[in-house]
Coordinates of C-alpha atoms in Angstrom, one line a residue:
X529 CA 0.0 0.0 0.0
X530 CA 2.4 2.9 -1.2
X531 CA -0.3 5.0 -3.2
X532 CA -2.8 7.8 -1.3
X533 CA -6.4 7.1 -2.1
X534 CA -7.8 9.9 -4.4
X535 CA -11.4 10.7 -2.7
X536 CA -14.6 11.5 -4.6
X537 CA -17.2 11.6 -2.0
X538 CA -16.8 15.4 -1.5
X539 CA -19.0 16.2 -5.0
X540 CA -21.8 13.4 -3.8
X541 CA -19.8 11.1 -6.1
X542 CA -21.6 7.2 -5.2
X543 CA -20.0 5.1 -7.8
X544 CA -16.1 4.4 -9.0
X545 CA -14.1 2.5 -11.2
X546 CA -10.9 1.9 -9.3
X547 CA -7.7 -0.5 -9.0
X548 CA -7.0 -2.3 -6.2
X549 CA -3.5 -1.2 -4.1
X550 CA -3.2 -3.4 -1.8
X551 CA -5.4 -6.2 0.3
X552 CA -4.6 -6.1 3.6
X553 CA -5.7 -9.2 5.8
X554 CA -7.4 -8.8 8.9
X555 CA -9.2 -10.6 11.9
X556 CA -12.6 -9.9 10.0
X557 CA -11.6 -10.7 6.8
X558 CA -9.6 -8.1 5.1
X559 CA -9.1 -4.2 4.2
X560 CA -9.0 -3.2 0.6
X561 CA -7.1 0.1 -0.7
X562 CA -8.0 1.4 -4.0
X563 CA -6.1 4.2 -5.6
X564 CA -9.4 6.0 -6.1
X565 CA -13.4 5.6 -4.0
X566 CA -16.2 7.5 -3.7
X567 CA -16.0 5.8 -0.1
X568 CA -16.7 8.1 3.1
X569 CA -13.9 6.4 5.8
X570 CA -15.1 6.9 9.7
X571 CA -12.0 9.2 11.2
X572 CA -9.6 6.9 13.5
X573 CA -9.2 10.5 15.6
X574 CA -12.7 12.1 15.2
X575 CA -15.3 9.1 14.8
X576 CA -18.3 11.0 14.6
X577 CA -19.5 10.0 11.4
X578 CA -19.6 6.3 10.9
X579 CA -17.6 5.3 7.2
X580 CA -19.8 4.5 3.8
X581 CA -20.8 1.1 3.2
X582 CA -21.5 -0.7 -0.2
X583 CA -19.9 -3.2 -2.4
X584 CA -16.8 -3.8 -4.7
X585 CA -17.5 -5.9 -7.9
X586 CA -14.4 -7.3 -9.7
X587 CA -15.0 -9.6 -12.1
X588 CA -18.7 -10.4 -12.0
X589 CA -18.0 -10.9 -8.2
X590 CA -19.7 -9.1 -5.8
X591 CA -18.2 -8.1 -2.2
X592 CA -19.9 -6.3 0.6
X593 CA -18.2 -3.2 2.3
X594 CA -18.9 -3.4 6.1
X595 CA -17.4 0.0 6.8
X596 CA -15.0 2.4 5.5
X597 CA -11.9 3.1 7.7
X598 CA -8.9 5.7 7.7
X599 CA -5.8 3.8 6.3
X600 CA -2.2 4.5 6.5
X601 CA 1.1 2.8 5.7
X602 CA 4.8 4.8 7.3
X603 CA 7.9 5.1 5.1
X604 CA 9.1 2.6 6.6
X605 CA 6.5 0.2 5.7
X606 CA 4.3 -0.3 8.8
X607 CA 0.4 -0.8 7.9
X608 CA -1.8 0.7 10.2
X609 CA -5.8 0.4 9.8
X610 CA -8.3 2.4 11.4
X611 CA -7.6 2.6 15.5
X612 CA -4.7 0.9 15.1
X613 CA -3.0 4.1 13.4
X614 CA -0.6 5.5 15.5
X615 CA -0.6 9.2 14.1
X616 CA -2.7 12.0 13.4
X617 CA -4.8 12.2 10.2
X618 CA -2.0 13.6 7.9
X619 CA 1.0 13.2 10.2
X620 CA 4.3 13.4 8.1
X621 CA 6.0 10.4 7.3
X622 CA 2.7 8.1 6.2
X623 CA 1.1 7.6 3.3
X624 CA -2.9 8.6 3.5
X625 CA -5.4 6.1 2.1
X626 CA -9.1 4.9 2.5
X627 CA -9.7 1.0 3.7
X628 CA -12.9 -1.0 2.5
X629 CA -13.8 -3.7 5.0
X630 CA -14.8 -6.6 3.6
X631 CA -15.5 -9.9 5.2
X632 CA -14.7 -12.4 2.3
X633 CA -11.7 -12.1 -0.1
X634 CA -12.2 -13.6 -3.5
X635 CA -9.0 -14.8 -5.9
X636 CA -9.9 -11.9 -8.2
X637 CA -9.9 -9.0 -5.5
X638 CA -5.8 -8.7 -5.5
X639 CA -3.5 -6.0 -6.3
X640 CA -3.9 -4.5 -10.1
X641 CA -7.5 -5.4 -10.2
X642 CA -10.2 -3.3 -11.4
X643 CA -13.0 -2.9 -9.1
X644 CA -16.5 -0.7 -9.1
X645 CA -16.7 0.6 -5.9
X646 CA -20.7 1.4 -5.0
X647 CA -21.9 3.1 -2.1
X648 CA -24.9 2.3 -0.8
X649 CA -27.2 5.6 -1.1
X650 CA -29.8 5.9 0.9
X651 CA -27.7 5.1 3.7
X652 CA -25.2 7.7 2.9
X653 CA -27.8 10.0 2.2
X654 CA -29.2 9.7 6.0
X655 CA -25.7 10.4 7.6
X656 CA -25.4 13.4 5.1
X657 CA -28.7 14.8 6.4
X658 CA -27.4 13.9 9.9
X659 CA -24.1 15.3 9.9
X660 CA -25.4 18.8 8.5
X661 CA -28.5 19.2 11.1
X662 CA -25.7 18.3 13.3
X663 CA -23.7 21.4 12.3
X664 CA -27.0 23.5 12.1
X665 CA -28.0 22.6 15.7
X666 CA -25.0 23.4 17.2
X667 CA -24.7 26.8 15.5
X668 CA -28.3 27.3 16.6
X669 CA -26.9 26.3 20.1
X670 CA -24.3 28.8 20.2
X671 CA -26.9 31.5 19.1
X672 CA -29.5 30.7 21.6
X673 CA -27.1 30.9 24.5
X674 CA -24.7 33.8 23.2
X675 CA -26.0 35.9 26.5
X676 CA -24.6 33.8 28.8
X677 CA -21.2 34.5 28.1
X678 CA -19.8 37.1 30.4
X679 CA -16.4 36.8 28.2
X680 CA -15.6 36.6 24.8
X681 CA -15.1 32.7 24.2
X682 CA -13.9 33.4 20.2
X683 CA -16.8 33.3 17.5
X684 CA -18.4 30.4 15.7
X685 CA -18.9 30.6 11.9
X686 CA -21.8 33.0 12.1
X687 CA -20.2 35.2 14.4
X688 CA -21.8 34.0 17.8
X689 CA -20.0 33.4 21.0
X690 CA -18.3 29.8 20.1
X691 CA -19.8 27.6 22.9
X692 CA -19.3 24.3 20.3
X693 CA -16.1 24.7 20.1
X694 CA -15.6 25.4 23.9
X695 CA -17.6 22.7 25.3
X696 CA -18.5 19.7 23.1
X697 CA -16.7 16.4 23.9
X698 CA -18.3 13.9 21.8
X699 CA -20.0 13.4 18.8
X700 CA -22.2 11.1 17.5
X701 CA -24.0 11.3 14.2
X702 CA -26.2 8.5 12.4
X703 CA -28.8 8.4 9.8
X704 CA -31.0 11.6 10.2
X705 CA -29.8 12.6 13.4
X706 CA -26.5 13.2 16.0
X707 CA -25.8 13.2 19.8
X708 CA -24.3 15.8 20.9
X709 CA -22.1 16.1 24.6
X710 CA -21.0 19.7 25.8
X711 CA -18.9 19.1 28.8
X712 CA -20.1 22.2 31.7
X713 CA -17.2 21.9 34.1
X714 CA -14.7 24.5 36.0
X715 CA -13.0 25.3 33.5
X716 CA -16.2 26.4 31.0
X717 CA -17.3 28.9 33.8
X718 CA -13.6 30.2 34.7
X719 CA -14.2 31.1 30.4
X720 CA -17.2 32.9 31.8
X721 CA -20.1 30.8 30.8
X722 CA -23.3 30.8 32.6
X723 CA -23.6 27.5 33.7
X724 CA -26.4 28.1 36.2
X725 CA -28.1 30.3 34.0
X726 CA -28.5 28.2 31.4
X727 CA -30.0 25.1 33.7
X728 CA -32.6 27.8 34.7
X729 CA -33.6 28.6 30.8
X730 CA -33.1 25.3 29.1
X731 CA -36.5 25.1 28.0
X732 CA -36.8 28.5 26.8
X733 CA -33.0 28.1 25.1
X734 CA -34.2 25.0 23.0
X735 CA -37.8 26.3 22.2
X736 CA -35.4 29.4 20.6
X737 CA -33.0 26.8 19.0
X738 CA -36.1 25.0 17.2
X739 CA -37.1 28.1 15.9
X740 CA -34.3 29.2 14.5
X741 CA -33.6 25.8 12.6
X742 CA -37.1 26.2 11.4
X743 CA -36.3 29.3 9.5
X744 CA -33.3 27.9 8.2
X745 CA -34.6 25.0 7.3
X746 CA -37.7 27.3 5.3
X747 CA -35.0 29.3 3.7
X748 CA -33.9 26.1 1.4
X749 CA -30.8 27.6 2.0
X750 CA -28.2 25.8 -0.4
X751 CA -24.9 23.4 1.1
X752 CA -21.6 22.3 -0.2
X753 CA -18.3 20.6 0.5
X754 CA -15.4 22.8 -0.7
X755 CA -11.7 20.8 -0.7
X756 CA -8.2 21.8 -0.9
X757 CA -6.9 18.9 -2.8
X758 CA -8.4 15.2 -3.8
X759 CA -6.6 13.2 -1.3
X760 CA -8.4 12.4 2.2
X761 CA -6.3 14.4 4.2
X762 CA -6.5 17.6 2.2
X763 CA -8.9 19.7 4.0
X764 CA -12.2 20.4 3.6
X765 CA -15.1 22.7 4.5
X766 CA -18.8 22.5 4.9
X767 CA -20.3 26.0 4.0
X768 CA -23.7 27.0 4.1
X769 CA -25.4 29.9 2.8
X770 CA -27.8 30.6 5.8
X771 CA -29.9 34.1 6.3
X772 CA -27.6 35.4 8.5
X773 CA -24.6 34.5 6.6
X774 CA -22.3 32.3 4.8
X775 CA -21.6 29.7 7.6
X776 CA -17.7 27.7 6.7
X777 CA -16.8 25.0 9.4
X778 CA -13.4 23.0 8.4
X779 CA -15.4 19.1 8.2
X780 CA -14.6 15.8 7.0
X781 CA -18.0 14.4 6.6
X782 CA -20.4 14.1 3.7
X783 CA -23.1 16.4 3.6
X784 CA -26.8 17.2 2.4
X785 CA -26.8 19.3 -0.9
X786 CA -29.5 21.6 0.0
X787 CA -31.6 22.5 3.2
X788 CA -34.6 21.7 1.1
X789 CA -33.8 17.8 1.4
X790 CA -35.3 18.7 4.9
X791 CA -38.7 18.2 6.4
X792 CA -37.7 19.5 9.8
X793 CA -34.7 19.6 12.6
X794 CA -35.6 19.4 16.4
X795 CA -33.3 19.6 18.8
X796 CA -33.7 18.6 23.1
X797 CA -31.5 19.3 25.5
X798 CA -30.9 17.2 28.8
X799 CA -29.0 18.2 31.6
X800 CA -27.9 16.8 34.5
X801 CA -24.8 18.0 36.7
X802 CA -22.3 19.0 34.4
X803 CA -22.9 17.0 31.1
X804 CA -25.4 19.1 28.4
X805 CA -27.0 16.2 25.8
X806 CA -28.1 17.6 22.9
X807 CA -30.0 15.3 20.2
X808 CA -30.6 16.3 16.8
X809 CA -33.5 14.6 14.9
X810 CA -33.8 15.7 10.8
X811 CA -37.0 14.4 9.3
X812 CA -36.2 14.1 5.4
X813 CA -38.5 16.0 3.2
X814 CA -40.8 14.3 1.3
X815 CA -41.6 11.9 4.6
X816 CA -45.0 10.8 5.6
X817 CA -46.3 13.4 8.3

């Protein structure tokens, strides 16, 4: 595996012709590289979108994909696969690739063999729709509790008091929908948020947050994935052309093409001591009321 893996998912891209670099054996079965995919991989140092599945077809064979996964091989030849790379995504000294997991190898599936790599699209579809009402609700979370702030934390994209990128621990996106985790500790209120204030309002904060995701949500406003380069380290930006503003967030993820492709996004919040839980729910558009 010497070659990085040119990535097409960025322009919606669902279907590849490819060659096989390398097939690298594993407990499961095995982890193809292709010098090319239209394959999403789940980050080994961010996981909060999960990686594309699909299949490869070589030679009138078909193959499931269980999972795409970051993959990496060091100048000095060390192969490293999804948690088990040692590095940060784009760490000097490795070669940057995207892993197909499959669980059955067949003879024709070896190096030098052309493949059509399909994702399956309705799946990807949901975790685009999650992953940008993901973004949307937490910039709607930022503008809801702005006042709370009694110093000036940095801004988000659309200029609010950044309490995302203070606070959140974890992130979970899935098929129309996320988790959210905002961490509201010491050091969050020696930064001069509210805590207290905000367990006093949360009803009134998310009621604010649903609204404004309604009106962006009514606006159809349209969303894109802008890169620096076609490998998957190169980096890459969700932007969104929202009333208020162009909203750019630096984001590895797939994402929905339009804010038409929604129905609706809700948000809840749960609290309890020091952990905020924020869930995100899109409803597609086009769904059965």
């Amino acid at each position: 595996m010497t070659s990085a893996t040119v990535v097409t998912f960025p322009s919606g891209s669902l279907l590849e012709t490819a060659h096989v670099v390398g097939v690298n054996p594993d407990d499961s079965g095995a982890v193809v590289v292709l010098d090319r995919t239209p394959f999403h991989p789940v980050d080994h140092t961010w996981p909060d979108q999960p990686g594309d599945r699909g299949t490869l077809r070589v030679a009138d064979v078909e193959v499931a994909v269980t999972e795409a996964v970051m993959a990496a091989v060091s100048d000095e030849g060390e192969v490293a696969i999804g948690a088990a790379i040692p590095v940060k995504r784009g760490a000097e000294g490795w070669t940057w690739s995207v892993g197909h997991r499959v669980d059955t190898v067949p003879a024709a599936l070896a190096a030098g063999a052309e493949v059509e790599a399909a994702v399956d699209a309705a799946y990807r579809a949901g975790l685009s729709r999650g992953h940008t009402a993901c973004h949307l609700a937490s910039l709607a979370l930022d503008f809801a509790v702005a006042d709370l702030w009694r110093k000036d934390p940095g801004s988000d994209a659309l200029g609010n008091p950044d309490f995302e990128g203070r606070a959140n621990q974890t992130s979970v996106i899935g098929p129309d929908g996320a988790v959210d985790e905002y961490r509201l500790g010491k050091s969050l209120r020696k930064a001069g948020f509210d805590t207290e204030g905000l367990a006093g309002t949360l009803a009134e904060r998310e009621e604010r947050m649903n609204a404004r995701l309604a009106a962006w949500i009514a606006s159809a406003a349209p969303s894109r994935i802008e890169v620096e380069g076609e490998s998957i380290v190169d980096r890459r930006r969700w932007v969104c052309e929202l009333p208020e503003g162009t909203a750019s967030i630096l984001c590895g993820g797939t994402h929905a093409s339009s804010l038409a492709e929604f129905a609706s996004i809700r948000v809840s919040l749960q609290l309890s001591e020091q952990l905020l839980v924020m869930t995100t729910t899109a409803v597609p558009a086009g769904s059965p009321a």
